[in-house]
Rosetta silent file (secondary structure, phi, psi, omega in degrees, C-alpha in Angstrom):
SEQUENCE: XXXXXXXXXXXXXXXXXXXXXXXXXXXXXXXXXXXXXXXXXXXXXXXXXXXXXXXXXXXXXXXXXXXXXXXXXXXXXXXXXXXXXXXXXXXXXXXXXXXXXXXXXXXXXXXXXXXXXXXXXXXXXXXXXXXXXXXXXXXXXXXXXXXXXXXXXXXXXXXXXXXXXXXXXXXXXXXXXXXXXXXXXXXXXXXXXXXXXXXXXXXXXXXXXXX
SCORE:     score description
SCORE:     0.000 S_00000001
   1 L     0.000  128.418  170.627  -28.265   37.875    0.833 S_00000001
   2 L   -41.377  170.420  153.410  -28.729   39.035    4.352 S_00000001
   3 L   -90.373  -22.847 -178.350  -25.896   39.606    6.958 S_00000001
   4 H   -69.082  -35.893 -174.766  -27.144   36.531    9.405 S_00000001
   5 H   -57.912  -65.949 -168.776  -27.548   34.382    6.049 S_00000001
   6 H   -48.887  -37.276  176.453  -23.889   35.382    4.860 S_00000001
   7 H   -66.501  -67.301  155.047  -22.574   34.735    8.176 S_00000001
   8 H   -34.727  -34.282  177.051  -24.137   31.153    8.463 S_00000001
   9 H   -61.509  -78.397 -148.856  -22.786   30.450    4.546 S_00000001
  10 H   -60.541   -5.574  173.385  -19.316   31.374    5.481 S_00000001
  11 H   -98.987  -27.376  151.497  -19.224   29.262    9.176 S_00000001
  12 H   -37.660 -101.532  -94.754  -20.333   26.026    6.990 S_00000001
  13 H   -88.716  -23.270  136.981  -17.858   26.824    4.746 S_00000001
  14 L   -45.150  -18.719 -152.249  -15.377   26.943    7.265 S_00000001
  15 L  -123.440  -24.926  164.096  -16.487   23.869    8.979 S_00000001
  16 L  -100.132   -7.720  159.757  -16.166   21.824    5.812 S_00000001
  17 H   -82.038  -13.892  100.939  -12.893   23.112    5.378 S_00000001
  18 H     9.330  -50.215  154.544  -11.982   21.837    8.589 S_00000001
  19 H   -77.046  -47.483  162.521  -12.812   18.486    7.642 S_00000001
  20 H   -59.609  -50.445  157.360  -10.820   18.312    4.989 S_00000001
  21 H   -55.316  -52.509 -143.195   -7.612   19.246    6.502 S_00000001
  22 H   -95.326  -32.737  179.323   -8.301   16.876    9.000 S_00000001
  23 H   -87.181   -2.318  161.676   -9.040   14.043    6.805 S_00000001
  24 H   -55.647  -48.620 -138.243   -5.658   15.470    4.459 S_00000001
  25 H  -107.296    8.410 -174.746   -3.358   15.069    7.763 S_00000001
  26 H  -101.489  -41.567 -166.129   -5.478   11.219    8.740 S_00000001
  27 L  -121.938   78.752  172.530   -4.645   10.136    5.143 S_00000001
  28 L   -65.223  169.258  161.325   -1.734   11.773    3.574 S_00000001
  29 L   -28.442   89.696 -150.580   -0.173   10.802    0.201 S_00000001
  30 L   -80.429  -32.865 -138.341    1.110    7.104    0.407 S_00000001
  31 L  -115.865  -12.834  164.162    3.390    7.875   -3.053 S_00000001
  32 L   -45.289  148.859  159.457    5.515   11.080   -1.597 S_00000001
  33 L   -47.348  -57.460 -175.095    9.120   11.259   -1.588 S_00000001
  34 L   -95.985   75.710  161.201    8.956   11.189    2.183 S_00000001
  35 L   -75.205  -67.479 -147.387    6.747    7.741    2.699 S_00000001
  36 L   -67.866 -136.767 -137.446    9.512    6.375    5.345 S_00000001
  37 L   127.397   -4.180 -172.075    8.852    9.097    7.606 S_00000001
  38 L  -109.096    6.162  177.507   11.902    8.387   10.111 S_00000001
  39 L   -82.176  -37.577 -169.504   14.381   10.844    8.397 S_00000001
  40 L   -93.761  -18.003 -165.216   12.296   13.975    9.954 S_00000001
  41 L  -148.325   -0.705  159.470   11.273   12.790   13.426 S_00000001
  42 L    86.676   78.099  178.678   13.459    9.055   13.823 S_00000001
  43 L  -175.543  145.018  166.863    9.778    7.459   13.626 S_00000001
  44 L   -93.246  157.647  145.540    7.671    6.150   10.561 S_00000001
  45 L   -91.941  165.729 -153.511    4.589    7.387    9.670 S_00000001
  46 L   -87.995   24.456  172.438    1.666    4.926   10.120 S_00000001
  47 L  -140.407   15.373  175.030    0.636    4.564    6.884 S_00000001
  48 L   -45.929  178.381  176.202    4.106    4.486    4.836 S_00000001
  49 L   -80.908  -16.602 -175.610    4.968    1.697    2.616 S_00000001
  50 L   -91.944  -60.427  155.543    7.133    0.103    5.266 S_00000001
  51 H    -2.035  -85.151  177.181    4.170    0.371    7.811 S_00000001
  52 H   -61.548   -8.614  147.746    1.840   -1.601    5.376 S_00000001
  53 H   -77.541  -26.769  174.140    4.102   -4.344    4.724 S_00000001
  54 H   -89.305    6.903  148.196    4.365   -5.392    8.458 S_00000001
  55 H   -75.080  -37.805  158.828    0.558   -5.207    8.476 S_00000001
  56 H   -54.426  -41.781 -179.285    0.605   -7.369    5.903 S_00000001
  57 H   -75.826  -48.337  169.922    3.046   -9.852    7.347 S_00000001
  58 H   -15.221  -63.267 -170.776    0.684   -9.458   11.050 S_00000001
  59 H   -51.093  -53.887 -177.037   -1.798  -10.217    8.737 S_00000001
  60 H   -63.566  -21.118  173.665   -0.518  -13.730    7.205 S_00000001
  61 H   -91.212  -12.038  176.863    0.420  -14.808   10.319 S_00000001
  62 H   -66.906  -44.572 -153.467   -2.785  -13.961   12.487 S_00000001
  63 H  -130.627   15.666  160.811   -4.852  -15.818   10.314 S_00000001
  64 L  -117.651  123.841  159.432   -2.302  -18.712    8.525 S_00000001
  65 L   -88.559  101.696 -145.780   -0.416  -21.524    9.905 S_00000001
  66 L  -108.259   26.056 -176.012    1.499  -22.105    6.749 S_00000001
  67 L   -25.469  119.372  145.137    3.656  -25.034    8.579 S_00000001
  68 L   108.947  -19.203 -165.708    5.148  -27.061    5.402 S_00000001
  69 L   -56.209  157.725  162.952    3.567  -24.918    2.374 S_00000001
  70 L   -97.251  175.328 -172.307    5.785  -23.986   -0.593 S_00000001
  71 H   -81.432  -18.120  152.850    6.550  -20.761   -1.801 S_00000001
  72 H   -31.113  -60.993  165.008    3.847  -21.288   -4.343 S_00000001
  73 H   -56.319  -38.763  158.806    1.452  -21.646   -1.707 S_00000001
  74 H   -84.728   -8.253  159.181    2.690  -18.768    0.260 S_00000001
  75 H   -66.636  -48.140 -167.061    1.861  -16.137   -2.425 S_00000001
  76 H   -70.103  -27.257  159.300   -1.399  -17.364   -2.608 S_00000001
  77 H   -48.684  -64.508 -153.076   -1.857  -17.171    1.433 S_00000001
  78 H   -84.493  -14.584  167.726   -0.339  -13.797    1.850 S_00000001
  79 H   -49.659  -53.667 -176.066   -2.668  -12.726   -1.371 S_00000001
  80 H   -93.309   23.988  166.764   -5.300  -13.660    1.012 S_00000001
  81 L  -108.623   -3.928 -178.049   -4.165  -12.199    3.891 S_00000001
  82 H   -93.763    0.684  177.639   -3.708   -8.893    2.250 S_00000001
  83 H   -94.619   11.706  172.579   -7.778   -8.710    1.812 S_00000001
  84 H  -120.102   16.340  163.885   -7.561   -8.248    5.646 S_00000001
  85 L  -156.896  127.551 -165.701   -5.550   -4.691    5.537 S_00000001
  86 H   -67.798  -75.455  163.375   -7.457   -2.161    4.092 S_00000001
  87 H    -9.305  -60.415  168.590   -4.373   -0.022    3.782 S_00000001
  88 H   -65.843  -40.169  178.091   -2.841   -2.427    1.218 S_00000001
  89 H   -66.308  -15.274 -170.931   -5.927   -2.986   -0.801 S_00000001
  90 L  -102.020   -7.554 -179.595   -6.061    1.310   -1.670 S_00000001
  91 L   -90.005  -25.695  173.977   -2.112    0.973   -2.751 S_00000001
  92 L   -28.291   99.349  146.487   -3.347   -2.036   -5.192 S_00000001
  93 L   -71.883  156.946  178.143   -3.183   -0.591   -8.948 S_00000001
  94 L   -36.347  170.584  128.409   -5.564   -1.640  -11.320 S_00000001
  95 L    93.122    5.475 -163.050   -4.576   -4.682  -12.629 S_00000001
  96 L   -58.697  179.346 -172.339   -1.816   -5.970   -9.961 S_00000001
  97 L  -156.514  130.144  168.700   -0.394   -9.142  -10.682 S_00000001
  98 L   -72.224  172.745 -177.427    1.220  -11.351   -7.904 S_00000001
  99 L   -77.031  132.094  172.303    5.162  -12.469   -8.227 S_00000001
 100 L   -69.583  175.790 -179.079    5.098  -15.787  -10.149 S_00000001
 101 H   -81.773  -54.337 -145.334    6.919  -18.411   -7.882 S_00000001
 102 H   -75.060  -65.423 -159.191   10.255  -18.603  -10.653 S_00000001
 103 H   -42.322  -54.634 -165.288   10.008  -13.922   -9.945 S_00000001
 104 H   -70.264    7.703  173.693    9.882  -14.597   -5.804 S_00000001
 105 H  -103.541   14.007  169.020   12.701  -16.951   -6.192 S_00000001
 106 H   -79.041  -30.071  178.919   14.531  -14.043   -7.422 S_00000001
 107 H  -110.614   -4.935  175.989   14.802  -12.582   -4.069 S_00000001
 108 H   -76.905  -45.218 -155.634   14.004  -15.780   -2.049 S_00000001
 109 L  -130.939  -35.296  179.355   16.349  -17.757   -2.909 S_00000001
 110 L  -128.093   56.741  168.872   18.871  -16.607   -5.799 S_00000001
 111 L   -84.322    3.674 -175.313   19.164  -12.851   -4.193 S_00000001
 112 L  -100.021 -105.804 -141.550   22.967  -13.133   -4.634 S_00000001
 113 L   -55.794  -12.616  170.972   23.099  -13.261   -8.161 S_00000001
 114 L   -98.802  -13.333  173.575   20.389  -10.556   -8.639 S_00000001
 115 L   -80.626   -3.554 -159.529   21.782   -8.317   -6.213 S_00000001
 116 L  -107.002  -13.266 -178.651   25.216   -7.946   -8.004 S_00000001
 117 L  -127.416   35.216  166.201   22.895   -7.228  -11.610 S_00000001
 118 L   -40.902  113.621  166.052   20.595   -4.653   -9.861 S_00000001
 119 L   -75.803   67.354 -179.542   18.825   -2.304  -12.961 S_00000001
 120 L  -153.818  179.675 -163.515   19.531    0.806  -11.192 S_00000001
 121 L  -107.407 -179.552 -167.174   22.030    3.267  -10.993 S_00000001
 122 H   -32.302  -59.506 -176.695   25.710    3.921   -9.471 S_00000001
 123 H   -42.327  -48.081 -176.488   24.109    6.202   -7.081 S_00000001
 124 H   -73.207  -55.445  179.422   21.210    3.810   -5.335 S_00000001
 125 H   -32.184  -35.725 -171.148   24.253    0.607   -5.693 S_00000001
 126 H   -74.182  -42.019 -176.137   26.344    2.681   -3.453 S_00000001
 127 H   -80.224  -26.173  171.909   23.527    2.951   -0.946 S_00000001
 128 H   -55.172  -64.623  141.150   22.665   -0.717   -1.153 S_00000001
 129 H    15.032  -77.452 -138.194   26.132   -1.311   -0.565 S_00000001
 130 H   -77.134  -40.083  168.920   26.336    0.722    2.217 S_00000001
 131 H   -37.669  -84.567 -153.298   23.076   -1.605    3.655 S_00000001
 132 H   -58.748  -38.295 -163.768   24.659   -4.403    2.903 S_00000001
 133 H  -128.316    8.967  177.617   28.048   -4.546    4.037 S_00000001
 134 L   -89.964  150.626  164.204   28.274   -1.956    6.707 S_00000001
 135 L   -39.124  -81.411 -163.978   28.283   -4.126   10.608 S_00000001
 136 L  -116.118   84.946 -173.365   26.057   -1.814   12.171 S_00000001
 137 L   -62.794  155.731  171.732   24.080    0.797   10.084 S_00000001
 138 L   -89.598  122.512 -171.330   22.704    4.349   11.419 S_00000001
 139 H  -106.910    4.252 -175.575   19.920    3.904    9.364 S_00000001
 140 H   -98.182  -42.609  177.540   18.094    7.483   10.462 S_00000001
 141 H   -48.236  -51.647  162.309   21.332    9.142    9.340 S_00000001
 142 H   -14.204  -88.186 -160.669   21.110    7.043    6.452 S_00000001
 143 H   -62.275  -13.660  175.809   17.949    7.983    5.597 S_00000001
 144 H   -83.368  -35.827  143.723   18.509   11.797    6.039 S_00000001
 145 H    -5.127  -74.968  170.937   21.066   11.388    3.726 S_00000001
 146 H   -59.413  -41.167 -154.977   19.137    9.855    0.858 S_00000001
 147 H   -70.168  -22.204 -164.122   16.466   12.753    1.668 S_00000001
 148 L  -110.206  -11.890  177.351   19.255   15.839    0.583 S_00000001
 149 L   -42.008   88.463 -172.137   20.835   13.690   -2.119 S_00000001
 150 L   -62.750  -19.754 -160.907   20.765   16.169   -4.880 S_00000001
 151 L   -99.193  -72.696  116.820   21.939   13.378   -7.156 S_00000001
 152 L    33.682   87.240  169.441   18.867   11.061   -6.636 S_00000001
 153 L   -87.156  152.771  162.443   15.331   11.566   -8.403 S_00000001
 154 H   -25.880  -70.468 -147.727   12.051   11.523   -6.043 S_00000001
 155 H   -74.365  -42.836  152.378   11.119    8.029   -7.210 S_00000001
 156 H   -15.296  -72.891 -174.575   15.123    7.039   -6.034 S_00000001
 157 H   -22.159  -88.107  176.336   14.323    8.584   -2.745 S_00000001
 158 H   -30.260  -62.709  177.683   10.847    6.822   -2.317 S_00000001
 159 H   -52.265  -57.010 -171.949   12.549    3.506   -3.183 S_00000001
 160 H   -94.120   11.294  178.145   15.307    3.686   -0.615 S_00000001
 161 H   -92.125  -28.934  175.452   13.365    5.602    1.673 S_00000001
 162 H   -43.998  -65.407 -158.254   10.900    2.525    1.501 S_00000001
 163 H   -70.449  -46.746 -164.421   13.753    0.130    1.946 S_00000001
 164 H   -71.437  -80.340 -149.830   16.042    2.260    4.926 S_00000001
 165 H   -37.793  -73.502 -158.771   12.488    2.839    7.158 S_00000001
 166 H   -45.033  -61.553 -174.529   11.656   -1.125    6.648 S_00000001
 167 H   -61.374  -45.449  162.855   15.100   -2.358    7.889 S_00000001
 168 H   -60.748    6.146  143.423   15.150   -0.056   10.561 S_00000001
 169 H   -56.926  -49.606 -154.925   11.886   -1.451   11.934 S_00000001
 170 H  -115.329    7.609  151.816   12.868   -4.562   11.789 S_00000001
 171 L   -31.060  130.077 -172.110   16.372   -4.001   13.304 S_00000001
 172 L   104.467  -30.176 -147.766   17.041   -6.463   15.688 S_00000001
 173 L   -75.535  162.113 -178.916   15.402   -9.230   14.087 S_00000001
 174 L   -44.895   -2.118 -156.876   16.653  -12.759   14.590 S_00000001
 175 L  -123.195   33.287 -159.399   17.227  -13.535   11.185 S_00000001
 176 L   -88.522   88.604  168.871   18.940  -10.058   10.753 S_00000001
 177 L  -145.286 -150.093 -169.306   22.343  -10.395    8.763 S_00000001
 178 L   -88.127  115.230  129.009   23.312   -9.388    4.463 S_00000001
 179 L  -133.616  -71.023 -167.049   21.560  -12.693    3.488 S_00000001
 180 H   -64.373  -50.886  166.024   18.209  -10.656    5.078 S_00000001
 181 H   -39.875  -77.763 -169.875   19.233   -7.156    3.658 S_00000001
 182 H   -46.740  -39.023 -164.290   20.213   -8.375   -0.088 S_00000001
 183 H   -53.363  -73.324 -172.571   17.034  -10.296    0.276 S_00000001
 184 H   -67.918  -11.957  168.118   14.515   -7.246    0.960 S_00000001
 185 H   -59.125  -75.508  177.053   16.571   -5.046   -1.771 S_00000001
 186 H   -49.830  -56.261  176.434   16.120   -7.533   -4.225 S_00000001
 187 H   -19.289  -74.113  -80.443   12.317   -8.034   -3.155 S_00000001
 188 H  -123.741  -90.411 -167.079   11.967   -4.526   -2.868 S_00000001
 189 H   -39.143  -35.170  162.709   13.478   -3.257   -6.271 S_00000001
 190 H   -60.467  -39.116 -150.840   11.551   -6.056   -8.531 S_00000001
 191 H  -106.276   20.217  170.741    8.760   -5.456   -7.436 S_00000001
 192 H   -88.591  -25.839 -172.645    9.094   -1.536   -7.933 S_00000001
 193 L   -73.621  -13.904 -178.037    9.935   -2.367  -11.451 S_00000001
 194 L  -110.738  -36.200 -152.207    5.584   -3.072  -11.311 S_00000001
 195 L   169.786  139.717  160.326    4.258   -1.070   -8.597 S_00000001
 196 H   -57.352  -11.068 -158.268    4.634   -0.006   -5.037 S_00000001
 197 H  -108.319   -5.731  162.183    2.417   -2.070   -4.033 S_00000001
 198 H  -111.341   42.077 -139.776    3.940   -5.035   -5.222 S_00000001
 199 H  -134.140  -56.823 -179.690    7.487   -3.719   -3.992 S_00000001
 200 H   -61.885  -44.720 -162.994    5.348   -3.843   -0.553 S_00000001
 201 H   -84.810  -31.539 -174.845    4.005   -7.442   -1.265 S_00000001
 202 H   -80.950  -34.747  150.377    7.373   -9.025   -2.253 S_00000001
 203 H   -50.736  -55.247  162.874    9.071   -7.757    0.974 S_00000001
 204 H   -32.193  -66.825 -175.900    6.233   -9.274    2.709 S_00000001
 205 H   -49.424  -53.307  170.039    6.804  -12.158    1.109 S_00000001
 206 H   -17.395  -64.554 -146.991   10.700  -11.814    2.355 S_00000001
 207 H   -78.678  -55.033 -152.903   10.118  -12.158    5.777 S_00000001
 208 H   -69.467  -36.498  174.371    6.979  -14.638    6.068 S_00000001
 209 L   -83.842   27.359  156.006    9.238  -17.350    4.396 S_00000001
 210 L  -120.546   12.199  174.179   11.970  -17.206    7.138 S_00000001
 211 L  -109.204    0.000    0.000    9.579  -17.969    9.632 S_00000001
């Protein structure tokens, strides 16, 4: 091989590595420990799990007027509003399965009685808790919290890192009290018990039936 040849090989070869980092840092992991993204910089990043559920709700309402529907009716609506965010469709495992209406009326409707028989442990109850019944949470302290919890496995984290980043988004909102917490908890933790992605769909679901 020449030296001009060798030189040209290795500036490709540079130039596609270049591309890769850059399309590594456009699309990072969705499934890390740190998906919420507001424990290191008080911000999410824009493709977290919290992220992609309010793209999802955007979605059902840009392009449904669901005036009167049941919640039967609103799974199948926000199914087909979720073919309008790309994002959601690549978190999709093989095989998802939507929430039956009697599953979303575990967190729609009878979220009291499922939050008190959560299948998870002392540690995550305590933070749910914490959610639930403090007046006004810090929820970036919170979440830096959860992030050093030595006590905590990754897939803990990821779940309440999911869960802190979402309510802190959506801080403020009008319907904001423990009714709306316990709600997105339950949501959040059934549908973790399948997949993130229906963990993502069942929050979704949360919010579009208070509006």
């Amino acid at each position: 091989m020449t030296k001009t040849t060798f030189i040209c090989s290795l500036g490709f070869l540079f130039f596609l590595m270049a591309c890769d980092a850059e399309d590594y840092e456009q699309y990072p992991n969705m499934h890390s420990s740190d998906t919420s993204g507001i424990a290191a910089q008080g911000k999410p990043a824009q493709i977290d799990l919290a992220f992609i559920t309010q793209q999802l709700c955007a979605s059902y309402s840009t392009h449904f007027d669901d005036n009167n529907t049941t919640l039967s009716q609103k799974i199948v609506l926000l199914e087909s509003a979720s073919l309008y965010v790309p994002l959601f469709t690549s978190l999709k495992p093989v095989g998802f399965v939507l929430p039956t209406t009697t599953e979303a009326a575990m967190f729609v409707t009878d979220y009291e009685d499922f939050y008190e028989n959560l299948n998870v442990s002392p540690q995550m109850t305590g933070y749910f808790d914490t959610i639930a019944e403090t007046q006004d949470v810090d929820y970036l302290v919170l979440a830096d919290t959860v992030q050093t919890d030595i006590i905590l496995t990754p897939t803990e984290k990821m779940q309440l890192q999911f869960i802190i980043t979402y309510l802190y988004e959506t801080k403020g909102d009008p319907i904001e009290d423990d009714t709306w917490t316990k709600k997105n908890i339950v949501a959040a933790v059934k549908g973790f018990e399948k997949s993130p992605a229906n963990a993502v769909f069942n929050v979704a679901l949360v919010k579009i039936t208070q509006q």
